[in-house]
Amino acid sequence: DVKVTQSSRYLVKRTGEKVFLECVQDMDHENMFWYRQDPGLGLRLIYFSYDVKMKEKGDIPEGYSVSREKKERFSLILESASTNQTSMYLCASSKIRDTNTEAFFGQGTRLTVV
Amino acid sequence: GENVEQHPSTLSVQEGDSAVIKCTYSDSASNYFPWYKQELGKRPQLIIDIRSNVGEKKDQRIAVTLNKTAKHFSLHITETQPEDSAVYFCAARSLYNFNKFYFGSGTKLNVKP
């Protein structure tokens, strides 16, 4: 059974805190993604990575950074959390060379910034 | 980059009726179109997908159609059941730009018993 695992299901952080969201996949996928899910806005891409130490900005990268030191792990970092970053965060992974395969999602992290 | 638009945002049907969700995309290089179902509190999971060399694909009560010329694709659910109630996302995968997935804004389907 394929697995994308996010380290936390729920998080509550204070404004200004540095927040780390962790994601691990065991499918040897090259691509990893971080999406933010808000009602009525669908899944918006924050950052993605196509290889170790490689990263590309998505549609809404402001206020976020990422780290990919190992192929299986992709971290999303909120440098200084703000209330408008309260949201559901979804990690996903996929193969890069086979274009006709799906993305697999983690279970999501619901982050509340107070 | 790619832009995927999805309609409607909410859809309410009676059990046993059909439901249709439509998506359009902008990048002619997109060649893979998956549909995901997200039940309340759960992760999105693939329910059906279609590749750009195919016009239609069926899997039991679910079907997807693709019109490459018009750049739109649709999800059809027949004989809907209450367990079909969920949020559905369409997506397009670009052949270029590292094969990123671009998602629609989602459709909340409610099947009334």
PDB file of C-alpha atoms in Angstrom:
ATOM      1  CA  ASP A   1       0.000   0.000   0.000  1.00  0.00           C
ATOM      2  CA  VAL A   2       1.454   3.303  -1.069  1.00  0.00           C
ATOM      3  CA  LYS A   3       2.019   5.817   1.641  1.00  0.00           C
ATOM      4  CA  VAL A   4       2.354   9.528   1.971  1.00  0.00           C
ATOM      5  CA  THR A   5       2.491  10.431   5.621  1.00  0.00           C
ATOM      6  CA  GLN A   6       2.267  13.869   7.157  1.00  0.00           C
ATOM      7  CA  SER A   7       3.729  14.236  10.608  1.00  0.00           C
ATOM      8  CA  SER A   8       0.767  15.969  12.230  1.00  0.00           C
ATOM      9  CA  ARG A   9      -2.986  15.796  11.729  1.00  0.00           C
ATOM     10  CA  TYR A  10      -3.716  18.951  13.721  1.00  0.00           C
ATOM     11  CA  LEU A  11      -1.478  21.822  14.790  1.00  0.00           C
ATOM     12  CA  VAL A  12      -2.151  24.983  16.747  1.00  0.00           C
ATOM     13  CA  LYS A  13       0.567  27.626  16.622  1.00  0.00           C
ATOM     14  CA  ARG A  14       0.921  31.209  17.749  1.00  0.00           C
ATOM     15  CA  THR A  15       1.411  34.165  15.435  1.00  0.00           C
ATOM     16  CA  GLY A  16       5.083  34.691  14.732  1.00  0.00           C
ATOM     17  CA  GLU A  17       6.149  31.122  15.464  1.00  0.00           C
ATOM     18  CA  LYS A  18       8.266  29.162  13.020  1.00  0.00           C
ATOM     19  CA  VAL A  19       6.289  26.120  11.917  1.00  0.00           C
ATOM     20  CA  PHE A  20       7.517  22.930  10.281  1.00  0.00           C
ATOM     21  CA  LEU A  21       5.190  20.576   8.413  1.00  0.00           C
ATOM     22  CA  GLU A  22       6.784  17.272   7.498  1.00  0.00           C
ATOM     23  CA  CYS A  23       5.881  14.834   4.745  1.00  0.00           C
ATOM     24  CA  VAL A  24       7.382  11.440   3.983  1.00  0.00           C
ATOM     25  CA  GLN A  25       6.660   9.117   1.047  1.00  0.00           C
ATOM     26  CA  ASP A  26       7.794   5.545   0.582  1.00  0.00           C
ATOM     27  CA  MET A  27       7.216   5.184  -3.169  1.00  0.00           C
ATOM     28  CA  ASP A  28      10.572   6.500  -4.394  1.00  0.00           C
ATOM     29  CA  HIS A  29       8.761   9.340  -6.169  1.00  0.00           C
ATOM     30  CA  GLU A  30      10.785  12.161  -7.631  1.00  0.00           C
ATOM     31  CA  ASN A  31       8.081  14.817  -7.383  1.00  0.00           C
ATOM     32  CA  MET A  32       6.707  16.096  -4.105  1.00  0.00           C
ATOM     33  CA  PHE A  33       4.185  18.870  -3.644  1.00  0.00           C
ATOM     34  CA  TRP A  34       2.710  21.049  -0.935  1.00  0.00           C
ATOM     35  CA  TYR A  35      -0.828  22.295  -1.476  1.00  0.00           C
ATOM     36  CA  ARG A  36      -3.041  24.503   0.596  1.00  0.00           C
ATOM     37  CA  GLN A  37      -6.759  23.729   0.649  1.00  0.00           C
ATOM     38  CA  ASP A  38      -9.294  26.420   1.466  1.00  0.00           C
ATOM     39  CA  PRO A  39     -13.075  26.279   0.923  1.00  0.00           C
ATOM     40  CA  GLY A  40     -14.032  27.457  -2.542  1.00  0.00           C
ATOM     41  CA  LEU A  41     -10.408  27.803  -3.649  1.00  0.00           C
ATOM     42  CA  GLY A  42      -9.555  24.176  -4.261  1.00  0.00           C
ATOM     43  CA  LEU A  43      -5.976  22.981  -4.019  1.00  0.00           C
ATOM     44  CA  ARG A  44      -3.431  25.714  -4.521  1.00  0.00           C
ATOM     45  CA  LEU A  45       0.187  24.790  -5.085  1.00  0.00           C
ATOM     46  CA  ILE A  46       2.626  26.373  -2.642  1.00  0.00           C
ATOM     47  CA  TYR A  47       5.898  24.705  -3.643  1.00  0.00           C
ATOM     48  CA  PHE A  48       7.055  21.572  -5.328  1.00  0.00           C
ATOM     49  CA  SER A  49      10.291  19.669  -5.632  1.00  0.00           C
ATOM     50  CA  TYR A  50      11.402  17.415  -8.477  1.00  0.00           C
ATOM     51  CA  ASP A  51      14.626  16.199  -6.917  1.00  0.00           C
ATOM     52  CA  VAL A  52      16.675  16.348  -3.744  1.00  0.00           C
ATOM     53  CA  LYS A  53      17.627  19.944  -2.912  1.00  0.00           C
ATOM     54  CA  MET A  54      15.605  21.184  -5.900  1.00  0.00           C
ATOM     55  CA  LYS A  55      12.504  23.308  -5.454  1.00  0.00           C
ATOM     56  CA  GLU A  56      10.194  25.434  -7.526  1.00  0.00           C
ATOM     57  CA  LYS A  57       7.654  28.018  -6.455  1.00  0.00           C
ATOM     58  CA  GLY A  58       4.031  27.259  -7.010  1.00  0.00           C
ATOM     59  CA  ASP A  59       1.173  29.724  -7.213  1.00  0.00           C
ATOM     60  CA  ILE A  60       1.209  30.998  -3.608  1.00  0.00           C
ATOM     61  CA  PRO A  61       4.767  30.728  -2.195  1.00  0.00           C
ATOM     62  CA  GLU A  62       4.741  33.952  -0.175  1.00  0.00           C
ATOM     63  CA  GLY A  63       5.335  33.335   3.515  1.00  0.00           C
ATOM     64  CA  TYR A  64       6.520  29.758   2.946  1.00  0.00           C
ATOM     65  CA  SER A  65       9.755  27.953   2.255  1.00  0.00           C
ATOM     66  CA  VAL A  66      10.585  24.288   1.728  1.00  0.00           C
ATOM     67  CA  SER A  67      13.377  21.839   2.285  1.00  0.00           C
ATOM     68  CA  ARG A  68      14.170  18.559   0.577  1.00  0.00           C
ATOM     69  CA  GLU A  69      17.356  17.042   1.937  1.00  0.00           C
ATOM     70  CA  LYS A  70      16.321  13.450   1.206  1.00  0.00           C
ATOM     71  CA  LYS A  71      14.260  12.044  -1.633  1.00  0.00           C
ATOM     72  CA  GLU A  72      11.543  10.694   0.634  1.00  0.00           C
ATOM     73  CA  ARG A  73      11.044  13.792   2.796  1.00  0.00           C
ATOM     74  CA  PHE A  74       9.665  17.214   1.910  1.00  0.00           C
ATOM     75  CA  SER A  75       9.209  19.874   4.565  1.00  0.00           C
ATOM     76  CA  LEU A  76       7.095  23.003   4.444  1.00  0.00           C
ATOM     77  CA  ILE A  77       8.271  25.871   6.626  1.00  0.00           C
ATOM     78  CA  LEU A  78       6.284  28.868   7.766  1.00  0.00           C
ATOM     79  CA  GLU A  79       9.002  31.300   8.766  1.00  0.00           C
ATOM     80  CA  SER A  80       6.698  33.478  10.873  1.00  0.00           C
ATOM     81  CA  ALA A  81       3.190  32.101  11.091  1.00  0.00           C
ATOM     82  CA  SER A  82       0.294  34.462  10.539  1.00  0.00           C
ATOM     83  CA  THR A  83      -3.447  34.017  11.035  1.00  0.00           C
ATOM     84  CA  ASN A  84      -4.063  34.039   7.271  1.00  0.00           C
ATOM     85  CA  GLN A  85      -2.029  30.850   7.047  1.00  0.00           C
ATOM     86  CA  THR A  86      -4.683  28.981   8.997  1.00  0.00           C
ATOM     87  CA  SER A  87      -5.654  26.263   6.552  1.00  0.00           C
ATOM     88  CA  MET A  88      -5.525  22.600   5.592  1.00  0.00           C
ATOM     89  CA  TYR A  89      -2.148  21.626   4.132  1.00  0.00           C
ATOM     90  CA  LEU A  90      -1.825  18.622   1.860  1.00  0.00           C
ATOM     91  CA  CYS A  91       1.370  16.955   0.750  1.00  0.00           C
ATOM     92  CA  ALA A  92       1.462  14.829  -2.403  1.00  0.00           C
ATOM     93  CA  SER A  93       3.988  12.874  -4.430  1.00  0.00           C
ATOM     94  CA  SER A  94       4.202  11.498  -7.944  1.00  0.00           C
ATOM     95  CA  LYS A  95       6.599  10.048 -10.472  1.00  0.00           C
ATOM     96  CA  ILE A  96       8.277  12.556 -12.757  1.00  0.00           C
ATOM     97  CA  ARG A  97       9.220  10.479 -15.760  1.00  0.00           C
ATOM     98  CA  ASP A  98       5.932   8.694 -16.266  1.00  0.00           C
ATOM     99  CA  THR A  99       3.469  11.429 -17.167  1.00  0.00           C
ATOM    100  CA  ASN A 100       0.405   9.231 -16.906  1.00  0.00           C
ATOM    101  CA  THR A 101       0.409   8.466 -13.228  1.00  0.00           C
ATOM    102  CA  GLU A 102      -1.531  10.001 -10.413  1.00  0.00           C
ATOM    103  CA  ALA A 103      -0.468  12.067  -7.432  1.00  0.00           C
ATOM    104  CA  PHE A 104      -0.818  10.401  -4.033  1.00  0.00           C
ATOM    105  CA  PHE A 105      -1.867  12.538  -1.099  1.00  0.00           C
ATOM    106  CA  GLY A 106      -1.109  12.579   2.577  1.00  0.00           C
ATOM    107  CA  GLN A 107      -3.906  12.782   5.106  1.00  0.00           C
ATOM    108  CA  GLY A 108      -3.526  16.512   5.567  1.00  0.00           C
ATOM    109  CA  THR A 109      -2.467  18.808   8.399  1.00  0.00           C
ATOM    110  CA  ARG A 110      -5.014  21.254   9.710  1.00  0.00           C
ATOM    111  CA  LEU A 111      -3.049  24.238  10.946  1.00  0.00           C
ATOM    112  CA  THR A 112      -4.598  26.885  13.131  1.00  0.00           C
ATOM    113  CA  VAL A 113      -2.608  30.048  13.829  1.00  0.00           C
ATOM    114  CA  VAL A 114      -3.876  32.026  16.808  1.00  0.00           C
TER     115      VAL A 114
ATOM    116  CA  GLY B   1       1.070  28.053 -16.817  1.00  0.00           C
ATOM    117  CA  GLU B   2      -1.993  25.843 -16.790  1.00  0.00           C
ATOM    118  CA  ASN B   3      -5.372  27.122 -15.590  1.00  0.00           C
ATOM    119  CA  VAL B   4      -8.076  24.627 -14.666  1.00  0.00           C
ATOM    120  CA  GLU B   5     -11.627  25.821 -14.107  1.00  0.00           C
ATOM    121  CA  GLN B   6     -14.272  23.595 -12.562  1.00  0.00           C
ATOM    122  CA  HIS B   7     -18.068  23.929 -12.462  1.00  0.00           C
ATOM    123  CA  PRO B   8     -20.330  23.825 -10.587  1.00  0.00           C
ATOM    124  CA  SER B   9     -18.941  24.576  -7.154  1.00  0.00           C
ATOM    125  CA  THR B  10     -21.847  22.774  -5.490  1.00  0.00           C
ATOM    126  CA  LEU B  11     -24.219  20.168  -6.865  1.00  0.00           C
ATOM    127  CA  SER B  12     -27.193  18.608  -5.167  1.00  0.00           C
ATOM    128  CA  VAL B  13     -28.956  15.603  -6.711  1.00  0.00           C
ATOM    129  CA  GLN B  14     -31.517  13.070  -5.647  1.00  0.00           C
ATOM    130  CA  GLU B  15     -30.324   9.519  -5.054  1.00  0.00           C
ATOM    131  CA  GLY B  16     -30.460   7.594  -8.316  1.00  0.00           C
ATOM    132  CA  ASP B  17     -30.056  10.667 -10.518  1.00  0.00           C
ATOM    133  CA  SER B  18     -26.953  11.431 -12.553  1.00  0.00           C
ATOM    134  CA  ALA B  19     -24.346  14.065 -11.725  1.00  0.00           C
ATOM    135  CA  VAL B  20     -22.042  15.844 -14.154  1.00  0.00           C
ATOM    136  CA  ILE B  21     -19.031  17.974 -13.246  1.00  0.00           C
ATOM    137  CA  LYS B  22     -17.183  19.919 -15.921  1.00  0.00           C
ATOM    138  CA  CYS B  23     -13.637  21.234 -16.168  1.00  0.00           C
ATOM    139  CA  THR B  24     -11.739  23.270 -18.720  1.00  0.00           C
ATOM    140  CA  TYR B  25      -7.999  23.665 -19.081  1.00  0.00           C
ATOM    141  CA  SER B  26      -5.794  26.116 -20.929  1.00  0.00           C
ATOM    142  CA  ASP B  27      -2.497  24.358 -21.682  1.00  0.00           C
ATOM    143  CA  SER B  28      -2.613  22.246 -24.829  1.00  0.00           C
ATOM    144  CA  ALA B  29       0.470  20.384 -23.553  1.00  0.00           C
ATOM    145  CA  SER B  30      -1.547  18.839 -20.715  1.00  0.00           C
ATOM    146  CA  ASN B  31      -1.972  15.147 -21.395  1.00  0.00           C
ATOM    147  CA  TYR B  32      -3.258  13.495 -18.242  1.00  0.00           C
ATOM    148  CA  PHE B  33      -6.498  14.315 -16.435  1.00  0.00           C
ATOM    149  CA  PRO B  34      -7.258  12.653 -13.109  1.00  0.00           C
ATOM    150  CA  TRP B  35     -10.339  13.055 -10.946  1.00  0.00           C
ATOM    151  CA  TYR B  36     -10.088  12.914  -7.173  1.00  0.00           C
ATOM    152  CA  LYS B  37     -12.754  12.324  -4.551  1.00  0.00           C
ATOM    153  CA  GLN B  38     -12.304  13.765  -1.091  1.00  0.00           C
ATOM    154  CA  GLU B  39     -14.656  12.542   1.595  1.00  0.00           C
ATOM    155  CA  LEU B  40     -15.079  14.634   4.692  1.00  0.00           C
ATOM    156  CA  GLY B  41     -11.929  14.580   6.795  1.00  0.00           C
ATOM    157  CA  LYS B  42     -10.052  12.328   4.405  1.00  0.00           C
ATOM    158  CA  ARG B  43      -7.331  12.710   1.805  1.00  0.00           C
ATOM    159  CA  PRO B  44      -8.162  13.142  -1.893  1.00  0.00           C
ATOM    160  CA  GLN B  45      -8.072   9.812  -3.695  1.00  0.00           C
ATOM    161  CA  LEU B  46      -8.044   9.041  -7.391  1.00  0.00           C
ATOM    162  CA  ILE B  47     -11.332   7.680  -8.719  1.00  0.00           C
ATOM    163  CA  ILE B  48     -10.733   7.761 -12.450  1.00  0.00           C
ATOM    164  CA  ASP B  49      -8.314   9.269 -14.933  1.00  0.00           C
ATOM    165  CA  ILE B  50      -8.026   9.763 -18.664  1.00  0.00           C
ATOM    166  CA  ARG B  51      -5.096  10.241 -20.977  1.00  0.00           C
ATOM    167  CA  SER B  52      -5.027  12.620 -23.893  1.00  0.00           C
ATOM    168  CA  ASN B  53      -5.150   9.882 -26.522  1.00  0.00           C
ATOM    169  CA  VAL B  54      -8.532   8.630 -25.257  1.00  0.00           C
ATOM    170  CA  GLY B  55     -11.935  10.299 -25.585  1.00  0.00           C
ATOM    171  CA  GLU B  56     -13.886   8.424 -22.933  1.00  0.00           C
ATOM    172  CA  LYS B  57     -13.294   6.022 -20.084  1.00  0.00           C
ATOM    173  CA  LYS B  58     -15.778   4.169 -17.887  1.00  0.00           C
ATOM    174  CA  ASP B  59     -15.526   2.396 -14.577  1.00  0.00           C
ATOM    175  CA  GLN B  60     -18.854   1.044 -13.361  1.00  0.00           C
ATOM    176  CA  ARG B  61     -21.019   4.088 -12.484  1.00  0.00           C
ATOM    177  CA  ILE B  62     -18.289   6.609 -13.231  1.00  0.00           C
ATOM    178  CA  ALA B  63     -17.202   7.887 -16.617  1.00  0.00           C
ATOM    179  CA  VAL B  64     -14.933  10.639 -17.843  1.00  0.00           C
ATOM    180  CA  THR B  65     -14.977  12.295 -21.257  1.00  0.00           C
ATOM    181  CA  LEU B  66     -12.270  14.425 -22.835  1.00  0.00           C
ATOM    182  CA  ASN B  67     -12.528  16.879 -25.707  1.00  0.00           C
ATOM    183  CA  LYS B  68      -8.973  17.920 -26.561  1.00  0.00           C
ATOM    184  CA  THR B  69     -10.032  20.375 -29.225  1.00  0.00           C
ATOM    185  CA  ALA B  70     -12.255  22.297 -26.846  1.00  0.00           C
ATOM    186  CA  LYS B  71      -9.916  21.650 -23.889  1.00  0.00           C
ATOM    187  CA  HIS B  72     -12.604  20.372 -21.578  1.00  0.00           C
ATOM    188  CA  PHE B  73     -13.280  17.175 -19.703  1.00  0.00           C
ATOM    189  CA  SER B  74     -16.185  15.990 -17.592  1.00  0.00           C
ATOM    190  CA  LEU B  75     -16.982  13.522 -14.848  1.00  0.00           C
ATOM    191  CA  HIS B  76     -20.268  11.635 -15.068  1.00  0.00           C
ATOM    192  CA  ILE B  77     -21.693   9.696 -12.143  1.00  0.00           C
ATOM    193  CA  THR B  78     -24.799   7.632 -12.831  1.00  0.00           C
ATOM    194  CA  GLU B  79     -27.248   6.140 -10.328  1.00  0.00           C
ATOM    195  CA  THR B  80     -25.842   8.302  -7.567  1.00  0.00           C
ATOM    196  CA  GLN B  81     -25.790   6.985  -4.016  1.00  0.00           C
ATOM    197  CA  PRO B  82     -25.437   8.822  -0.685  1.00  0.00           C
ATOM    198  CA  GLU B  83     -21.864   7.542  -0.382  1.00  0.00           C
ATOM    199  CA  ASP B  84     -21.024   9.515  -3.528  1.00  0.00           C
ATOM    200  CA  SER B  85     -21.412  12.686  -1.445  1.00  0.00           C
ATOM    201  CA  ALA B  86     -17.970  14.290  -1.311  1.00  0.00           C
ATOM    202  CA  VAL B  87     -15.849  17.014  -2.848  1.00  0.00           C
ATOM    203  CA  TYR B  88     -14.580  16.177  -6.326  1.00  0.00           C
ATOM    204  CA  PHE B  89     -11.493  17.744  -7.879  1.00  0.00           C
ATOM    205  CA  CYS B  90     -10.431  17.635 -11.487  1.00  0.00           C
ATOM    206  CA  ALA B  91      -6.783  18.094 -12.413  1.00  0.00           C
ATOM    207  CA  ALA B  92      -4.567  18.482 -15.446  1.00  0.00           C
ATOM    208  CA  ARG B  93      -0.976  17.414 -15.643  1.00  0.00           C
ATOM    209  CA  SER B  94       1.373  19.356 -17.859  1.00  0.00           C
ATOM    210  CA  LEU B  95       3.720  17.443 -20.106  1.00  0.00           C
ATOM    211  CA  TYR B  96       6.285  20.153 -19.519  1.00  0.00           C
ATOM    212  CA  ASN B  97       7.364  21.974 -16.399  1.00  0.00           C
ATOM    213  CA  PHE B  98       8.194  18.849 -14.379  1.00  0.00           C
ATOM    214  CA  ASN B  99       4.752  17.343 -14.759  1.00  0.00           C
ATOM    215  CA  LYS B 100       3.029  19.489 -12.178  1.00  0.00           C
ATOM    216  CA  PHE B 101      -0.618  18.894 -11.336  1.00  0.00           C
ATOM    217  CA  TYR B 102      -3.034  21.793 -11.609  1.00  0.00           C
ATOM    218  CA  PHE B 103      -6.312  21.373  -9.760  1.00  0.00           C
ATOM    219  CA  GLY B 104      -9.770  22.792 -10.211  1.00  0.00           C
ATOM    220  CA  SER B 105     -11.503  24.542  -7.350  1.00  0.00           C
ATOM    221  CA  GLY B 106     -13.612  21.524  -6.417  1.00  0.00           C
ATOM    222  CA  THR B 107     -17.280  20.534  -6.566  1.00  0.00           C
ATOM    223  CA  LYS B 108     -19.175  19.639  -3.439  1.00  0.00           C
ATOM    224  CA  LEU B 109     -21.638  16.918  -4.419  1.00  0.00           C
ATOM    225  CA  ASN B 110     -24.560  16.196  -2.125  1.00  0.00           C
ATOM    226  CA  VAL B 111     -26.676  13.147  -2.876  1.00  0.00           C
ATOM    227  CA  LYS B 112     -29.985  13.310  -1.065  1.00  0.00           C
ATOM    228  CA  PRO B 113     -31.520   9.979  -0.016  1.00  0.00           C
TER     229      PRO B 113
END
